[in-house]
PDB file of C-alpha atoms in Angstrom:
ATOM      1  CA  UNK A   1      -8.150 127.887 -53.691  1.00 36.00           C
ATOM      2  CA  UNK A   2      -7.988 123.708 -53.858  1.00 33.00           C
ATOM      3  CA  UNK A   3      -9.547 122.246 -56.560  1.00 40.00           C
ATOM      4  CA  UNK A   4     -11.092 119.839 -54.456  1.00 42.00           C
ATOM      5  CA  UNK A   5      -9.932 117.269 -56.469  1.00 40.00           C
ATOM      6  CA  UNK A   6      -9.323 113.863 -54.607  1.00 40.00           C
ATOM      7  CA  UNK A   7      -6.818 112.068 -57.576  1.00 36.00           C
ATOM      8  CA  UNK A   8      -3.681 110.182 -56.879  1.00 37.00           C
ATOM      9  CA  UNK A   9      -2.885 110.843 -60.928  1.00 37.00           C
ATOM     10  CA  UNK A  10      -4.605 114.143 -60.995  1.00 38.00           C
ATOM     11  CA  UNK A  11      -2.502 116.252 -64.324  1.00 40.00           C
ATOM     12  CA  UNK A  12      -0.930 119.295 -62.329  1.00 40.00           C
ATOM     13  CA  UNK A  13       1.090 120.501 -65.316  1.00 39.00           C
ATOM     14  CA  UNK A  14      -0.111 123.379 -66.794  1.00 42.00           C
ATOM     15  CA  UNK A  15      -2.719 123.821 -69.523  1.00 47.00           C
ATOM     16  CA  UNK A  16      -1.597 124.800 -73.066  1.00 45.00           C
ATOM     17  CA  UNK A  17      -0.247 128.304 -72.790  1.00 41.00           C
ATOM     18  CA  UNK A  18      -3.080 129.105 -75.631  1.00 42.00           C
ATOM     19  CA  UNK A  19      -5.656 128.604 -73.431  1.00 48.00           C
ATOM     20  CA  UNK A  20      -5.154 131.920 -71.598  1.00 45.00           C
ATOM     21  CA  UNK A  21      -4.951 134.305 -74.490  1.00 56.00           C
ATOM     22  CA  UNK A  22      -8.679 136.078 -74.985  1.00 58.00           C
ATOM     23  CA  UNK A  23     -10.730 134.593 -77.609  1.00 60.00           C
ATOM     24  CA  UNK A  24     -12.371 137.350 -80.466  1.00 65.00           C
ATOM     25  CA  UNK A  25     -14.279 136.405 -83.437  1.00 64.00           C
ATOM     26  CA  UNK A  26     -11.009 136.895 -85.298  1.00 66.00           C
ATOM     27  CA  UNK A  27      -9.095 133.897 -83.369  1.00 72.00           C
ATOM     28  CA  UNK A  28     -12.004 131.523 -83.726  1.00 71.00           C
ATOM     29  CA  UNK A  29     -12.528 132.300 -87.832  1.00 73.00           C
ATOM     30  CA  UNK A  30      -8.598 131.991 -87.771  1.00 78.00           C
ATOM     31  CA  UNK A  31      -9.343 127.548 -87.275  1.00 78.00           C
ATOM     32  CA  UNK A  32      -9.871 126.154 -90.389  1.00 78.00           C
ATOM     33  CA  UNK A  33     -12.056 123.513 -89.442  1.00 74.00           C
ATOM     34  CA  UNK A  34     -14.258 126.351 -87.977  1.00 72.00           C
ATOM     35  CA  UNK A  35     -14.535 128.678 -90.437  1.00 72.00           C
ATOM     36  CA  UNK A  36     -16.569 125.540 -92.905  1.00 74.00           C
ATOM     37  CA  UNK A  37     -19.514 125.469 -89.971  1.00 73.00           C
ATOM     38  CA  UNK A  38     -20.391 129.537 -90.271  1.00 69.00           C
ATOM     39  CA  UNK A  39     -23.489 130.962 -91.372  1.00 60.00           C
ATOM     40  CA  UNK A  40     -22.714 134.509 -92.250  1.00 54.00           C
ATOM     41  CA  UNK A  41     -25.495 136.845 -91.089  1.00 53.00           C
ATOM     42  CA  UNK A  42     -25.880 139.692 -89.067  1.00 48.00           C
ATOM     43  CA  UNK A  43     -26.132 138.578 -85.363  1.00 47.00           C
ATOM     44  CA  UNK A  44     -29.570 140.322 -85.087  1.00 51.00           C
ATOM     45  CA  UNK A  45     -30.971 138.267 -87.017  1.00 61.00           C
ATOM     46  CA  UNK A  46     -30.268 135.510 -85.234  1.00 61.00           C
ATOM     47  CA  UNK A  47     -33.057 133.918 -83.666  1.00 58.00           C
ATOM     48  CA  UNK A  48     -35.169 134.914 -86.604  1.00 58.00           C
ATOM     49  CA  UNK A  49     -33.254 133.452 -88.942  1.00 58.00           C
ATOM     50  CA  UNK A  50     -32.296 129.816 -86.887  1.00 59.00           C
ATOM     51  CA  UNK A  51     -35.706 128.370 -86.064  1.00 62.00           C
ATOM     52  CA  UNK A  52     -35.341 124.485 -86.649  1.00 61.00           C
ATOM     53  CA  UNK A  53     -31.497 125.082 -87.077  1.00 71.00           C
ATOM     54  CA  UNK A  54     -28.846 123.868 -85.502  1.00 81.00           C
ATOM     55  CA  UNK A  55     -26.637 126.401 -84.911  1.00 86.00           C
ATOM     56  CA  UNK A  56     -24.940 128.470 -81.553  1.00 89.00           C
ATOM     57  CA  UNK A  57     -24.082 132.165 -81.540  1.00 89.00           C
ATOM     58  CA  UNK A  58     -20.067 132.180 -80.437  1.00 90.00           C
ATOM     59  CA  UNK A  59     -18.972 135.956 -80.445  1.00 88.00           C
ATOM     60  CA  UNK A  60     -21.614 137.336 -82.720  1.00 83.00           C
ATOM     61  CA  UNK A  61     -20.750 134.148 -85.147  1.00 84.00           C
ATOM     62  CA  UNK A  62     -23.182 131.582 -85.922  1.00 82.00           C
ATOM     63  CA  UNK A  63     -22.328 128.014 -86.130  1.00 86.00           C
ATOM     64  CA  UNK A  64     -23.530 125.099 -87.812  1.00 82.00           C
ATOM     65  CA  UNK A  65     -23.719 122.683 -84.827  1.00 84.00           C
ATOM     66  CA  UNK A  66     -22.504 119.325 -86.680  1.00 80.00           C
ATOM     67  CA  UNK A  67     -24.461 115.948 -86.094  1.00 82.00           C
ATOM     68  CA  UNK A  68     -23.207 113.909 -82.717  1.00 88.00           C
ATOM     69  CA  UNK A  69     -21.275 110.714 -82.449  1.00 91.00           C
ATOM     70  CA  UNK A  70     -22.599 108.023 -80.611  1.00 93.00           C
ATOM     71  CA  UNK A  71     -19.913 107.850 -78.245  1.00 95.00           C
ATOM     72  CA  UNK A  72     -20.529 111.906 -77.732  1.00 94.00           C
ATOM     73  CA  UNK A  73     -24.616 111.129 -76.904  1.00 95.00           C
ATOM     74  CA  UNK A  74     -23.183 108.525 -74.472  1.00 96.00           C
ATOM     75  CA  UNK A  75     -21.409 110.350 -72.454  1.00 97.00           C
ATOM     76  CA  UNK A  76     -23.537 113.564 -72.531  1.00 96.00           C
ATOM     77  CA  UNK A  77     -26.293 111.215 -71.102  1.00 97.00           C
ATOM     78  CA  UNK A  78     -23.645 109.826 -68.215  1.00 97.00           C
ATOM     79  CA  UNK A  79     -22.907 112.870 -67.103  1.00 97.00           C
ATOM     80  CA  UNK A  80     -26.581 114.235 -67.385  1.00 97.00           C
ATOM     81  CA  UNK A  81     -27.607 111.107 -64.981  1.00 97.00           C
ATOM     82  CA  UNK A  82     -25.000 111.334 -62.744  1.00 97.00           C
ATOM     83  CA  UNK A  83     -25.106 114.689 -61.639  1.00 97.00           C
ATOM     84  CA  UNK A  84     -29.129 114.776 -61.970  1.00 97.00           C
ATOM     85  CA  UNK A  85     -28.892 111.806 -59.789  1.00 97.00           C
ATOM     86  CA  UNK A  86     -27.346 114.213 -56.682  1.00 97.00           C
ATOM     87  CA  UNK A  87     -28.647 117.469 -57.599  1.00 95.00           C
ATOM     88  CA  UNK A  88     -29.631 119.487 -54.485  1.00 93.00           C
ATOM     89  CA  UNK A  89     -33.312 121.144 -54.183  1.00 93.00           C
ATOM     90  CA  UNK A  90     -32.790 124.476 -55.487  1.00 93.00           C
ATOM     91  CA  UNK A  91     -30.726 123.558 -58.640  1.00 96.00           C
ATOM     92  CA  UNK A  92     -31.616 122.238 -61.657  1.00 96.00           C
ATOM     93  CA  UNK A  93     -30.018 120.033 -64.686  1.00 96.00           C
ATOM     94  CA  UNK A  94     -30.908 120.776 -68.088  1.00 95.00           C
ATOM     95  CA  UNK A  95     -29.626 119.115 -70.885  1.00 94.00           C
ATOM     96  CA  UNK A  96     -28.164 120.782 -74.248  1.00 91.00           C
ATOM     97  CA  UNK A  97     -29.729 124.073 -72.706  1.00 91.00           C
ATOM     98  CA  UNK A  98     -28.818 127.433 -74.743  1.00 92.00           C
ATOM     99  CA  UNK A  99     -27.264 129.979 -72.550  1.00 95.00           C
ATOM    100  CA  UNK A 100     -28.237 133.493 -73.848  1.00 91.00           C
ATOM    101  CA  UNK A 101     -25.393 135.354 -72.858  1.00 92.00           C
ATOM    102  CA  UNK A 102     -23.983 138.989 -73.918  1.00 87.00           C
ATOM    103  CA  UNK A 103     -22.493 138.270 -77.684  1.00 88.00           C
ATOM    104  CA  UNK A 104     -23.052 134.668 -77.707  1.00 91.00           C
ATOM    105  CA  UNK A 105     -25.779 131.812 -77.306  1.00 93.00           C
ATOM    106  CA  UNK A 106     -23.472 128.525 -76.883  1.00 94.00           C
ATOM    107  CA  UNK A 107     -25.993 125.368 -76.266  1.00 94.00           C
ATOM    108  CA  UNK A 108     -23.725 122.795 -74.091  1.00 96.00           C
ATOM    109  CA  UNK A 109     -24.429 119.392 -73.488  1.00 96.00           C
ATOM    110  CA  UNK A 110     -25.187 120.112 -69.727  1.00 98.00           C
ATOM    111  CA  UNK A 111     -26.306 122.975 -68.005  1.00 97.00           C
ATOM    112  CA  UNK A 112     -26.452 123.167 -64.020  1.00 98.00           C
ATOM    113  CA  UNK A 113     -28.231 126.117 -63.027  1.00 97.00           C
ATOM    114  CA  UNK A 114     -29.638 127.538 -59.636  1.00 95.00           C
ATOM    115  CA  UNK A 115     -33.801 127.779 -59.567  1.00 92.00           C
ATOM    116  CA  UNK A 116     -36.286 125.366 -60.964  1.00 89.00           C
ATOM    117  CA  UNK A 117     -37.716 125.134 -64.613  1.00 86.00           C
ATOM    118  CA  UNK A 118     -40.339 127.664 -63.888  1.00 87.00           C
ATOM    119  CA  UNK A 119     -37.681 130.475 -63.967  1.00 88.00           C
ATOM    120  CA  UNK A 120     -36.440 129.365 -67.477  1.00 89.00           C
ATOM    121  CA  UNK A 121     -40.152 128.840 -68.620  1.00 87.00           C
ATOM    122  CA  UNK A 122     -40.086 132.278 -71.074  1.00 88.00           C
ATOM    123  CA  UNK A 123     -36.126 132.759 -71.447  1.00 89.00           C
ATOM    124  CA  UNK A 124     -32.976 130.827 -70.975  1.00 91.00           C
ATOM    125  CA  UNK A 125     -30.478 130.907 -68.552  1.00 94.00           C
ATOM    126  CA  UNK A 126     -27.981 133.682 -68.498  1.00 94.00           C
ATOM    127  CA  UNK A 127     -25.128 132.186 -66.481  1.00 97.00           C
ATOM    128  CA  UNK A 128     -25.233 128.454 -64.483  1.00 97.00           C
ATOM    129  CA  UNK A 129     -23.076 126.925 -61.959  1.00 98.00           C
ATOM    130  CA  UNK A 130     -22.151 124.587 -64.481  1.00 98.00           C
ATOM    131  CA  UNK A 131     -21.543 123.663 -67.269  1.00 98.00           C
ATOM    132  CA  UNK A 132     -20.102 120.048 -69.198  1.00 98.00           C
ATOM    133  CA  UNK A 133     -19.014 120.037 -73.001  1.00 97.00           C
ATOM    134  CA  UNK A 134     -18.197 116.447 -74.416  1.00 97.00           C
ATOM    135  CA  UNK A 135     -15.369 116.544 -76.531  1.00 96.00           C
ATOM    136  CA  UNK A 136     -14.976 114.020 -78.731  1.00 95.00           C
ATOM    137  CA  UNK A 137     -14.098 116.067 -82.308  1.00 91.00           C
ATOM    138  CA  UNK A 138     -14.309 119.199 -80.939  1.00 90.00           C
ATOM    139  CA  UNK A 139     -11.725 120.151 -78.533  1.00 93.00           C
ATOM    140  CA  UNK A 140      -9.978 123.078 -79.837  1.00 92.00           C
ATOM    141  CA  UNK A 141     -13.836 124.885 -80.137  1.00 92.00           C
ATOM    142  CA  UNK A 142     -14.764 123.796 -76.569  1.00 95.00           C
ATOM    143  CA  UNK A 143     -11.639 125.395 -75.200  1.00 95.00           C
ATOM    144  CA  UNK A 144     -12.357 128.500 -77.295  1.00 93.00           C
ATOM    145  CA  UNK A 145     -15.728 129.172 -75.690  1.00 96.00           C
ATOM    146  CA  UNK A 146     -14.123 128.897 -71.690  1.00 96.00           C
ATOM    147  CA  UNK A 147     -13.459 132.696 -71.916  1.00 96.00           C
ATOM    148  CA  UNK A 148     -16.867 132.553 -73.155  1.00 96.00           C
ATOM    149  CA  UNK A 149     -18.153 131.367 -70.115  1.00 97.00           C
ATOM    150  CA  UNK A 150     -15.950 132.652 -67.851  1.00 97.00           C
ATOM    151  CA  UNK A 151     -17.449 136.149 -69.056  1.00 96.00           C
ATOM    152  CA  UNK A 152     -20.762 135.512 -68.168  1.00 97.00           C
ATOM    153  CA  UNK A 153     -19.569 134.126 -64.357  1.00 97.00           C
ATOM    154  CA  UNK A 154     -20.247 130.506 -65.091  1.00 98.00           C
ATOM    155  CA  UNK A 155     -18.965 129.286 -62.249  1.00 98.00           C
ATOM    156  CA  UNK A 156     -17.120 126.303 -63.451  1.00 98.00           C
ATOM    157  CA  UNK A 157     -17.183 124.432 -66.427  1.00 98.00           C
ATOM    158  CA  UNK A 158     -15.774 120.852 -67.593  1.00 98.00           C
ATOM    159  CA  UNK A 159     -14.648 119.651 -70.486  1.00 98.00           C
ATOM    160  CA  UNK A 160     -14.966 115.355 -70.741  1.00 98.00           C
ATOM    161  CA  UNK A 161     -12.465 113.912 -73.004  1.00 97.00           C
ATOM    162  CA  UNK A 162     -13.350 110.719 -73.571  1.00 96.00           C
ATOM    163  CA  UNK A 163     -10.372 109.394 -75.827  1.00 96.00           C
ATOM    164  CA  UNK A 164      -7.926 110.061 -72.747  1.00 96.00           C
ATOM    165  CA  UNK A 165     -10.516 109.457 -69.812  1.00 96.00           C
ATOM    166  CA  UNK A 166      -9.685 112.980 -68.440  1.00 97.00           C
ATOM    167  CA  UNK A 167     -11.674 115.950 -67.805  1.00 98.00           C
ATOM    168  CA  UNK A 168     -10.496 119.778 -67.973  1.00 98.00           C
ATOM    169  CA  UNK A 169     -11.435 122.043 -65.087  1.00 98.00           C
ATOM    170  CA  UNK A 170     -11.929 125.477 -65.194  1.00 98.00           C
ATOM    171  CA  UNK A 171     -12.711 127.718 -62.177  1.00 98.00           C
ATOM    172  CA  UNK A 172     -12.405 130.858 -60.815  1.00 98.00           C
ATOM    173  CA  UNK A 173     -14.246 132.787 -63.696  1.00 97.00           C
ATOM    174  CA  UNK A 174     -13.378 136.682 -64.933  1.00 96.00           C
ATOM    175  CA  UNK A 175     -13.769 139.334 -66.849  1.00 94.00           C
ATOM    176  CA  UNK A 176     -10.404 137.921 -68.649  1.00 93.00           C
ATOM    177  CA  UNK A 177     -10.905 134.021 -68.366  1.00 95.00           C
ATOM    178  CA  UNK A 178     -10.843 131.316 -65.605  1.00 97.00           C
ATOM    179  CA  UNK A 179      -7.945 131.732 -63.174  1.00 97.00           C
ATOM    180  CA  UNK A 180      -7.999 127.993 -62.165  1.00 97.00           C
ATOM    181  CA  UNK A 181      -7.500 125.625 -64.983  1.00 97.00           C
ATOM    182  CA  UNK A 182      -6.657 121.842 -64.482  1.00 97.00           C
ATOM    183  CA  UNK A 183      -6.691 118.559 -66.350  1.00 97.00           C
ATOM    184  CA  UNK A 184      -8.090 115.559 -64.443  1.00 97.00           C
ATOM    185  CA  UNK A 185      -7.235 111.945 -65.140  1.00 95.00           C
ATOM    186  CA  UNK A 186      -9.066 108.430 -63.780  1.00 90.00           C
ATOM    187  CA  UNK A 187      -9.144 107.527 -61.504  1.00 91.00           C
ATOM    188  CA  UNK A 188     -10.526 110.689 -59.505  1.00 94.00           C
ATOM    189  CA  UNK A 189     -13.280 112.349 -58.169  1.00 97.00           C
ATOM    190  CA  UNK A 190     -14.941 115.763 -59.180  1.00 97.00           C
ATOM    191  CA  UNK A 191     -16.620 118.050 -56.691  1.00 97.00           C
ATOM    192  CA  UNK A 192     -17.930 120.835 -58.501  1.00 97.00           C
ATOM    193  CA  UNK A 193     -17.779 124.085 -55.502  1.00 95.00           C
ATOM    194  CA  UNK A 194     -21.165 125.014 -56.353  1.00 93.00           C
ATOM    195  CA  UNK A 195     -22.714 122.069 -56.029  1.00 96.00           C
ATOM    196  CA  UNK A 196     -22.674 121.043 -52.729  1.00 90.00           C
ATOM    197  CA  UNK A 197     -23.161 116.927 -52.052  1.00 93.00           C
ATOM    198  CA  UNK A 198     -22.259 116.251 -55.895  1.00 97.00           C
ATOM    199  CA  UNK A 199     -19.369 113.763 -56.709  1.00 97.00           C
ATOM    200  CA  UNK A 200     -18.447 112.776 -59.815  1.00 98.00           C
ATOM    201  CA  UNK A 201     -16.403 109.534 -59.720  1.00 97.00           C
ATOM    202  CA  UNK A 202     -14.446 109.736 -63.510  1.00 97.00           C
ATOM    203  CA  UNK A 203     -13.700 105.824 -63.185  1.00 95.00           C
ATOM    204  CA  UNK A 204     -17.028 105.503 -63.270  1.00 95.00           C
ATOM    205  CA  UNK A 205     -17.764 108.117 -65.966  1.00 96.00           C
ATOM    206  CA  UNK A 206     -15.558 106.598 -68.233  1.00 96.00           C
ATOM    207  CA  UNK A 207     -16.236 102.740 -67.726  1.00 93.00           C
TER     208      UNK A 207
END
């Protein structure tokens, strides 16, 4: 399946090799710079225990969700407006929206789901057709939680790296991961297959 990707400089080589191995709760506590952010209680606890906490549920693991740069706010809001700006009836944007999934509650910057914000009124979404992380010190976590995603049939999900003005893309989702993974460099332009009429110029993204 194309990518849909219109970019003369597009990154065809293939992503790091660890990206396709599954992620468990033993690979993510085996990151060092991970295993400072965990709050160590059961995971039924959870939502008891987190009110007024910052924190996300990753494979039954809670994390202390660290305080944002500026340049991460910025580019969570670009990519908020620009894709709220072409969002089809029937779809809505929601920003740093949790995703209750099956062993995990991950809270990304943006959420594109199918409905309207009635149907999230009483719970949050389960799955979306996408979703966008900013990565600006937190790559290596952000790639841990596409299986994550992939799982619960997100349908595709982006990664923005702002340092290098490229984007991962991951589509395709499984039981085992996303099939279709790509890095995308500006100049190019995104069309995320779920949401038709959206284009997402990156030169523009990362003015």
């Amino acid at each position: 399946m194309s990518l849909l990707i219109e970019s003369p400089e597009a990154d065809d080589a293939p992503m790091e090799e660890a990206l396709a191995e599954p992620v468990t709760m033993a690979s993510l506590l085996a990151m060092p710079e991970l295993r400072a952010q965990l709050f160590p209680v059961p995971v039924e606890a959870y939502h008891l225990l987190t009110d007024n906490l910052r924190t996300e549920l990753l494979r039954g693991v809670i994390f202390k969700k660290l305080s944002k740069s500026p340049k991460h706010c910025i580019y969570g809001v670009r990519i908020y407006k620009i894709l709220a700006a072409q969002i089809s009836p029937g779809f809505e944007v929601l920003p740093e929206r949790p995703l209750t999934l099956s062993d995990s509650e991950p809270e990304p910057d943006v959420v594109v789901v199918r409905g309207t914000e009635a149907d999230f009124a009483d719970q949050h979404p389960q799955t979306a057709e996408l979703v966008v992380e900013v990565a600006v010190t937190s790559l290596r976590l952000d790639r841990a939680k596409a299986a994550i995603y992939a799982e619960a049939s997100v349908q595709e999900y982006w990664i923005v790296r702002p340092a290098t003005k490229q984007v991962e893309v991951y589509r395709q989702p499984s039981p085992s991961g996303y099939l279709e993974q790509q890095t995308v460099a500006a100049p190019a332009v995104l069309r995320p297959i779920a949401l038709p009429g959206v284009a997402v110029d990156l030169a523009e993204l990362f003015a």
